[in-house]
Amino acid sequence: MNEPTGRRHRDRGDDGSREAPMVPRATFDSYYGRPILKPPAWEDNIAYYFFLGGLSAGASLLGAGADLTGRPALRRGTRVSALGALGVGSYFLIRDLGRPERFLNMLRVLKPTSPMSVGTWILAAYGPAIGTAAVSELLPAWLRRSLPGRLIDGLARPAGLSAAALAPAVASYTAVLLSQTAVPAWNESHEELPFIFTASAAASAGGLGMIVAPTAEAGPARGFALYGAAVELVASRRLESRLGIVDEVFQTGTAATQLRWAKRLTAMGAAGAVLLGRRSRVAAVAAGAALLAGGLFERLGLLNAGRQSTVDPRYVVEPQRARLASREDERPSHQQ
């Protein structure tokens, strides 16, 4: 028995149409073989800034908690480290910007629709707050007894709490900044990036707390590290299994290597914190160092995944086609 004519026609076309294709299936290319998108201009300096900014935010949260619960060593170590991380991170940010005045120029106006503008103002408020809290820990005894010293001591707790209130925004605004770009790997990851950035900041800060505080005071740091590591690993796994073709940039090249190391080090650090961190100071320091390294590799891997996703036009075109097809499928039948 012969097949129906319509079925024969459908079998001829690989796009589901009733007619045989008259031209070869389209391939992805661009003029003169150039990428459709320019690769991000950011260098590794910006990944260092992302990591250190998140570390500072997480450490300020730990410092505020330590202040309220009577853990002076943890409070001192995390406050001072938060200020140090912010200072070094700002150096890498300014180095990436090229000229320091560019940061100051962004303070001339507040644009609520711009993650860069909002982030600049968040940093402008966060910096003095954590700076005041950290300086109070560094005052020599003779200066602490003076009027300026007593004033700084009196402001330390409110400043530390203010920094802690701003810390989630400091840790997450960079994720919003990435996801609002046209870079496929970042734009397609907009659901997971805020969770990854904030959780990684928590894990790194927990690792820092285990390094700077004795084990007797580092309980909150261990809990913070475990929580952050768990959320980071789950969110990273979801990201790499949800993105369709864009997932390839997370599985190949430099980005894949760095992200694998991020997972290994984060998991090792969390395991060390839970199993040995309470009993051994050496193990606590080693676990903390692993968590810090994992956080740095996470930012580097995400940065390189974005770079890789601008090279092949498929990563730009196919997600756009998928979204268009999804919208067409959702249209009511009387509009089609």
Short mmCIF file of C-alpha atoms in Angstrom, two decimals:
data_model
loop_
_atom_site.label_atom_id
_atom_site.label_comp_id
_atom_site.label_asym_id
_atom_site.label_seq_id
_atom_site.Cartn_x
_atom_site.Cartn_y
_atom_site.Cartn_z
CA MET A 1 0.00 0.00 0.00
CA ASN A 2 1.29 3.44 -0.91
CA GLU A 3 1.79 6.05 1.83
CA PRO A 4 -0.50 9.10 1.83
CA THR A 5 0.92 11.96 -0.14
CA GLY A 6 0.91 14.35 2.85
CA ARG A 7 2.96 11.93 4.92
CA ARG A 8 5.54 11.57 2.16
CA HIS A 9 5.84 15.34 2.01
CA ARG A 10 6.25 15.65 5.76
CA ASP A 11 8.98 13.03 5.73
CA ARG A 12 10.89 15.02 3.16
CA GLY A 13 11.22 18.10 5.34
CA ASP A 14 13.25 17.97 8.55
CA ASP A 15 11.51 21.04 9.97
CA GLY A 16 8.03 19.45 10.19
CA SER A 17 6.63 21.24 7.14
CA ARG A 18 4.49 19.51 4.50
CA GLU A 19 6.82 20.39 1.67
CA ALA A 20 10.28 19.16 0.86
CA PRO A 21 13.02 21.73 1.61
CA MET A 22 14.33 23.53 -1.47
CA VAL A 23 17.53 24.81 0.20
CA PRO A 24 19.93 23.21 2.68
CA ARG A 25 19.20 23.57 6.39
CA ALA A 26 20.57 26.90 7.69
CA THR A 27 23.90 26.99 9.43
CA PHE A 28 24.99 29.61 11.93
CA ASP A 29 27.49 32.11 10.65
CA SER A 30 28.07 35.83 10.48
CA TYR A 31 29.72 38.34 8.20
CA TYR A 32 33.35 37.44 7.51
CA GLY A 33 33.19 34.72 10.18
CA ARG A 34 33.02 37.30 12.98
CA PRO A 35 31.03 36.51 16.16
CA ILE A 36 27.55 38.00 16.41
CA LEU A 37 28.41 39.48 19.81
CA LYS A 38 31.63 41.07 20.90
CA PRO A 39 33.27 39.17 23.76
CA PRO A 40 33.08 40.90 27.17
CA ALA A 41 35.81 43.46 27.65
CA TRP A 42 36.25 42.38 31.26
CA GLU A 43 39.49 40.67 32.19
CA ASP A 44 40.19 38.41 35.17
CA ASN A 45 40.42 41.53 37.36
CA ILE A 46 36.64 41.73 37.41
CA ALA A 47 36.36 38.12 38.63
CA TYR A 48 38.71 38.97 41.48
CA TYR A 49 36.48 41.94 42.31
CA PHE A 50 33.34 39.79 42.24
CA PHE A 51 34.97 37.28 44.60
CA LEU A 52 36.40 39.84 47.03
CA GLY A 53 33.23 41.92 47.09
CA GLY A 54 31.17 38.85 47.95
CA LEU A 55 33.72 37.80 50.55
CA SER A 56 33.55 41.23 52.18
CA ALA A 57 29.75 41.12 52.25
CA GLY A 58 29.65 37.66 53.82
CA ALA A 59 32.32 38.54 56.36
CA SER A 60 30.41 41.66 57.44
CA LEU A 61 27.34 39.50 58.12
CA LEU A 62 29.43 37.13 60.23
CA GLY A 63 31.02 40.06 62.02
CA ALA A 64 27.63 41.52 62.96
CA GLY A 65 26.46 38.17 64.26
CA ALA A 66 29.67 37.69 66.23
CA ASP A 67 29.24 41.15 67.76
CA LEU A 68 25.71 40.36 68.92
CA THR A 69 26.62 36.94 70.34
CA GLY A 70 29.83 37.82 72.16
CA ARG A 71 32.51 36.29 69.94
CA PRO A 72 35.25 38.95 69.95
CA ALA A 73 37.87 37.04 67.94
CA LEU A 74 35.41 36.18 65.17
CA ARG A 75 34.05 39.74 65.21
CA ARG A 76 37.48 41.30 64.95
CA GLY A 77 38.78 38.94 62.28
CA THR A 78 35.76 39.19 60.01
CA ARG A 79 35.36 42.97 60.33
CA VAL A 80 38.99 43.67 59.50
CA SER A 81 38.99 41.07 56.71
CA ALA A 82 35.78 42.52 55.26
CA LEU A 83 37.41 45.94 54.99
CA GLY A 84 40.59 44.44 53.54
CA ALA A 85 38.67 42.41 50.95
CA LEU A 86 36.67 45.49 49.94
CA GLY A 87 39.84 47.55 49.58
CA VAL A 88 41.67 44.98 47.45
CA GLY A 89 38.50 44.30 45.44
CA SER A 90 38.11 48.02 44.76
CA TYR A 91 41.67 48.06 43.44
CA PHE A 92 40.80 45.35 40.92
CA LEU A 93 37.58 47.14 39.98
CA ILE A 94 39.39 50.43 39.36
CA ARG A 95 42.11 48.59 37.47
CA ASP A 96 39.46 47.08 35.20
CA LEU A 97 37.75 50.45 34.73
CA GLY A 98 41.09 51.94 33.68
CA ARG A 99 40.66 55.31 35.41
CA PRO A 100 39.60 55.82 39.05
CA GLU A 101 37.44 58.83 38.20
CA ARG A 102 35.03 56.57 36.30
CA PHE A 103 33.81 55.18 39.61
CA LEU A 104 33.28 58.71 40.96
CA ASN A 105 31.48 59.75 37.78
CA MET A 106 28.92 57.00 38.34
CA LEU A 107 27.94 58.71 41.61
CA ARG A 108 26.76 61.79 39.73
CA VAL A 109 23.38 60.18 39.02
CA LEU A 110 21.29 57.28 40.34
CA LYS A 111 19.60 55.15 37.68
CA PRO A 112 17.35 52.51 39.30
CA THR A 113 17.20 50.62 36.00
CA SER A 114 21.00 50.27 35.83
CA PRO A 115 22.58 47.51 37.98
CA MET A 116 25.94 49.26 37.62
CA SER A 117 24.57 52.56 38.92
CA VAL A 118 22.68 50.93 41.81
CA GLY A 119 25.70 48.82 42.68
CA THR A 120 27.94 51.88 42.80
CA TRP A 121 25.65 53.58 45.29
CA ILE A 122 25.38 50.41 47.37
CA LEU A 123 29.17 50.28 47.60
CA ALA A 124 29.29 53.98 48.46
CA ALA A 125 27.05 53.31 51.48
CA TYR A 126 28.59 49.97 52.43
CA GLY A 127 32.23 51.10 52.42
CA PRO A 128 32.03 53.73 55.20
CA ALA A 129 29.88 51.43 57.33
CA ILE A 130 32.24 48.46 57.29
CA GLY A 131 35.19 50.86 57.44
CA THR A 132 33.97 52.35 60.72
CA ALA A 133 33.35 48.92 62.23
CA ALA A 134 36.79 47.67 61.16
CA VAL A 135 38.67 50.77 62.30
CA SER A 136 37.17 50.35 65.78
CA GLU A 137 38.94 46.97 65.99
CA LEU A 138 42.31 48.47 65.07
CA LEU A 139 42.44 51.43 67.43
CA PRO A 140 45.39 51.37 69.84
CA ALA A 141 44.53 51.56 73.55
CA TRP A 142 45.71 55.15 73.95
CA LEU A 143 43.53 56.37 71.08
CA ARG A 144 40.54 54.32 72.22
CA ARG A 145 40.47 56.36 75.44
CA SER A 146 40.29 59.66 73.57
CA LEU A 147 37.09 61.38 72.47
CA PRO A 148 37.45 60.34 68.79
CA GLY A 149 38.21 56.80 69.89
CA ARG A 150 35.15 56.63 72.13
CA LEU A 151 33.05 58.03 69.30
CA ILE A 152 34.28 55.38 66.87
CA ASP A 153 33.69 52.66 69.46
CA GLY A 154 30.16 53.91 69.97
CA LEU A 155 29.48 53.84 66.24
CA ALA A 156 31.04 50.42 65.66
CA ARG A 157 27.96 48.31 66.35
CA PRO A 158 25.47 50.48 64.40
CA ALA A 159 27.96 50.68 61.53
CA GLY A 160 28.53 46.93 61.57
CA LEU A 161 24.79 46.26 61.53
CA SER A 162 24.33 48.74 58.69
CA ALA A 163 27.03 46.98 56.68
CA ALA A 164 25.36 43.63 57.38
CA ALA A 165 22.02 45.03 56.16
CA LEU A 166 23.64 46.07 52.88
CA ALA A 167 25.69 42.88 52.53
CA PRO A 168 23.10 40.83 50.55
CA ALA A 169 22.88 43.62 47.97
CA VAL A 170 26.68 43.89 47.78
CA ALA A 171 26.96 40.13 47.20
CA SER A 172 24.18 39.89 44.62
CA TYR A 173 24.18 43.07 42.52
CA THR A 174 27.07 41.75 40.41
CA ALA A 175 24.97 38.71 39.51
CA VAL A 176 22.20 41.02 38.29
CA LEU A 177 24.79 43.03 36.40
CA LEU A 178 25.95 39.91 34.52
CA SER A 179 22.47 38.57 33.81
CA GLN A 180 21.35 41.87 32.25
CA THR A 181 23.98 41.67 29.51
CA ALA A 182 23.45 40.07 26.09
CA VAL A 183 26.16 37.45 26.79
CA PRO A 184 24.28 34.13 26.36
CA ALA A 185 25.83 32.20 29.25
CA TRP A 186 25.01 35.01 31.69
CA ASN A 187 21.68 36.09 30.30
CA GLU A 188 20.33 32.54 30.19
CA SER A 189 21.53 31.98 33.79
CA HIS A 190 19.58 34.87 35.28
CA GLU A 191 17.53 32.59 37.54
CA GLU A 192 20.52 30.95 39.23
CA LEU A 193 23.25 33.61 39.28
CA PRO A 194 21.96 35.54 42.32
CA PHE A 195 21.78 32.29 44.32
CA ILE A 196 25.24 31.24 43.20
CA PHE A 197 26.85 34.59 43.98
CA THR A 198 25.26 35.03 47.42
CA ALA A 199 25.76 31.40 48.43
CA SER A 200 29.37 31.44 47.27
CA ALA A 201 29.90 34.63 49.29
CA ALA A 202 28.49 32.86 52.36
CA ALA A 203 30.67 29.79 51.84
CA SER A 204 33.80 31.89 51.34
CA ALA A 205 33.04 34.06 54.37
CA GLY A 206 32.45 30.95 56.45
CA GLY A 207 35.83 29.65 55.36
CA LEU A 208 37.40 32.96 56.29
CA GLY A 209 35.76 32.84 59.71
CA MET A 210 37.24 29.40 60.38
CA ILE A 211 40.68 30.78 59.57
CA VAL A 212 40.58 33.97 61.65
CA ALA A 213 38.77 32.66 64.75
CA PRO A 214 39.54 29.82 67.17
CA THR A 215 37.38 26.73 66.83
CA ALA A 216 35.48 27.59 70.01
CA GLU A 217 34.14 30.79 68.41
CA ALA A 218 33.86 29.56 64.82
CA GLY A 219 30.55 27.70 65.11
CA PRO A 220 28.58 30.33 63.16
CA ALA A 221 31.30 30.36 60.49
CA ARG A 222 31.04 26.59 60.05
CA GLY A 223 27.27 26.80 59.75
CA PHE A 224 27.53 29.68 57.28
CA ALA A 225 30.04 27.74 55.21
CA LEU A 226 27.88 24.61 55.11
CA TYR A 227 24.75 26.53 54.14
CA GLY A 228 26.52 28.52 51.44
CA ALA A 229 28.29 25.49 49.97
CA ALA A 230 25.06 23.47 49.78
CA VAL A 231 23.08 26.22 48.05
CA GLU A 232 25.95 27.03 45.69
CA LEU A 233 26.38 23.42 44.57
CA VAL A 234 22.64 22.89 44.06
CA ALA A 235 22.21 26.14 42.13
CA SER A 236 25.28 25.43 39.98
CA ARG A 237 23.95 21.97 39.17
CA ARG A 238 20.58 23.40 38.16
CA LEU A 239 22.23 26.04 35.99
CA GLU A 240 24.33 23.52 34.09
CA SER A 241 21.36 21.20 33.45
CA ARG A 242 18.77 23.79 32.37
CA LEU A 243 20.36 25.86 29.63
CA GLY A 244 20.07 23.64 26.58
CA ILE A 245 22.76 24.29 23.99
CA VAL A 246 24.34 27.09 26.09
CA ASP A 247 25.17 24.42 28.64
CA GLU A 248 28.08 23.44 26.38
CA VAL A 249 30.15 26.45 27.46
CA PHE A 250 30.01 25.22 31.07
CA GLN A 251 31.21 21.77 30.05
CA THR A 252 34.17 22.61 27.83
CA GLY A 253 37.35 24.66 27.83
CA THR A 254 38.81 26.77 30.58
CA ALA A 255 35.43 27.50 32.14
CA ALA A 256 34.70 23.81 32.66
CA THR A 257 38.06 23.21 34.33
CA GLN A 258 37.63 26.15 36.69
CA LEU A 259 34.04 25.25 37.57
CA ARG A 260 35.01 21.63 38.28
CA TRP A 261 37.69 22.87 40.68
CA ALA A 262 35.15 25.20 42.26
CA LYS A 263 32.81 22.29 42.98
CA ARG A 264 35.57 20.04 44.30
CA LEU A 265 37.09 22.64 46.59
CA THR A 266 33.73 23.85 47.87
CA ALA A 267 32.59 20.29 48.62
CA MET A 268 35.91 19.44 50.28
CA GLY A 269 35.83 22.59 52.37
CA ALA A 270 32.27 21.99 53.52
CA ALA A 271 33.04 18.37 54.40
CA GLY A 272 36.14 19.41 56.32
CA ALA A 273 34.20 22.04 58.24
CA VAL A 274 31.53 19.53 59.30
CA LEU A 275 33.73 16.52 60.03
CA LEU A 276 36.93 18.03 61.41
CA GLY A 277 36.53 21.78 61.78
CA ARG A 278 35.25 21.63 65.34
CA ARG A 279 38.03 19.39 66.65
CA SER A 280 41.15 20.49 64.77
CA ARG A 281 42.41 24.01 64.21
CA VAL A 282 44.63 22.82 61.36
CA ALA A 283 41.69 21.10 59.67
CA ALA A 284 39.55 24.21 60.11
CA VAL A 285 42.17 26.39 58.42
CA ALA A 286 42.58 23.90 55.57
CA ALA A 287 38.82 23.66 55.06
CA GLY A 288 38.54 27.45 55.11
CA ALA A 289 41.28 27.81 52.51
CA ALA A 290 39.51 25.28 50.26
CA LEU A 291 36.25 27.23 50.50
CA LEU A 292 38.01 30.48 49.63
CA ALA A 293 39.70 28.90 46.62
CA GLY A 294 36.40 27.37 45.51
CA GLY A 295 34.72 30.77 45.58
CA LEU A 296 37.47 32.30 43.46
CA PHE A 297 37.33 29.49 40.88
CA GLU A 298 33.54 29.87 40.72
CA ARG A 299 33.82 33.51 39.66
CA LEU A 300 36.62 32.81 37.17
CA GLY A 301 34.67 29.92 35.65
CA LEU A 302 31.51 31.97 35.21
CA LEU A 303 33.50 34.81 33.66
CA ASN A 304 35.15 32.49 31.15
CA ALA A 305 31.86 30.74 30.37
CA GLY A 306 30.49 34.13 29.34
CA ARG A 307 33.49 34.79 27.12
CA GLN A 308 33.18 31.38 25.46
CA SER A 309 29.46 31.80 24.81
CA THR A 310 30.04 34.83 22.54
CA VAL A 311 32.35 32.94 20.18
CA ASP A 312 29.87 30.58 18.49
CA PRO A 313 26.78 32.17 16.86
CA ARG A 314 24.71 29.11 17.82
CA TYR A 315 24.69 30.21 21.46
CA VAL A 316 23.11 33.50 20.43
CA VAL A 317 20.65 32.31 17.77
CA GLU A 318 19.27 29.03 19.12
CA PRO A 319 18.07 30.36 22.50
CA GLN A 320 16.35 33.23 20.66
CA ARG A 321 14.62 30.76 18.35
CA ALA A 322 13.56 28.63 21.30
CA ARG A 323 12.03 31.63 23.08
CA LEU A 324 10.22 32.69 19.90
CA ALA A 325 8.84 29.18 19.41
CA SER A 326 7.72 29.09 23.05
CA ARG A 327 5.84 32.37 22.67
CA GLU A 328 4.19 31.13 19.49
CA ASP A 329 3.06 27.96 21.27
CA GLU A 330 1.59 29.99 24.13
CA ARG A 331 -0.49 32.22 21.83
CA PRO A 332 -4.24 31.47 21.87
CA SER A 333 -5.32 29.43 18.86
CA HIS A 334 -7.57 32.22 17.50
CA GLN A 335 -4.51 34.50 17.22
CA GLN A 336 -2.37 32.00 15.30
#
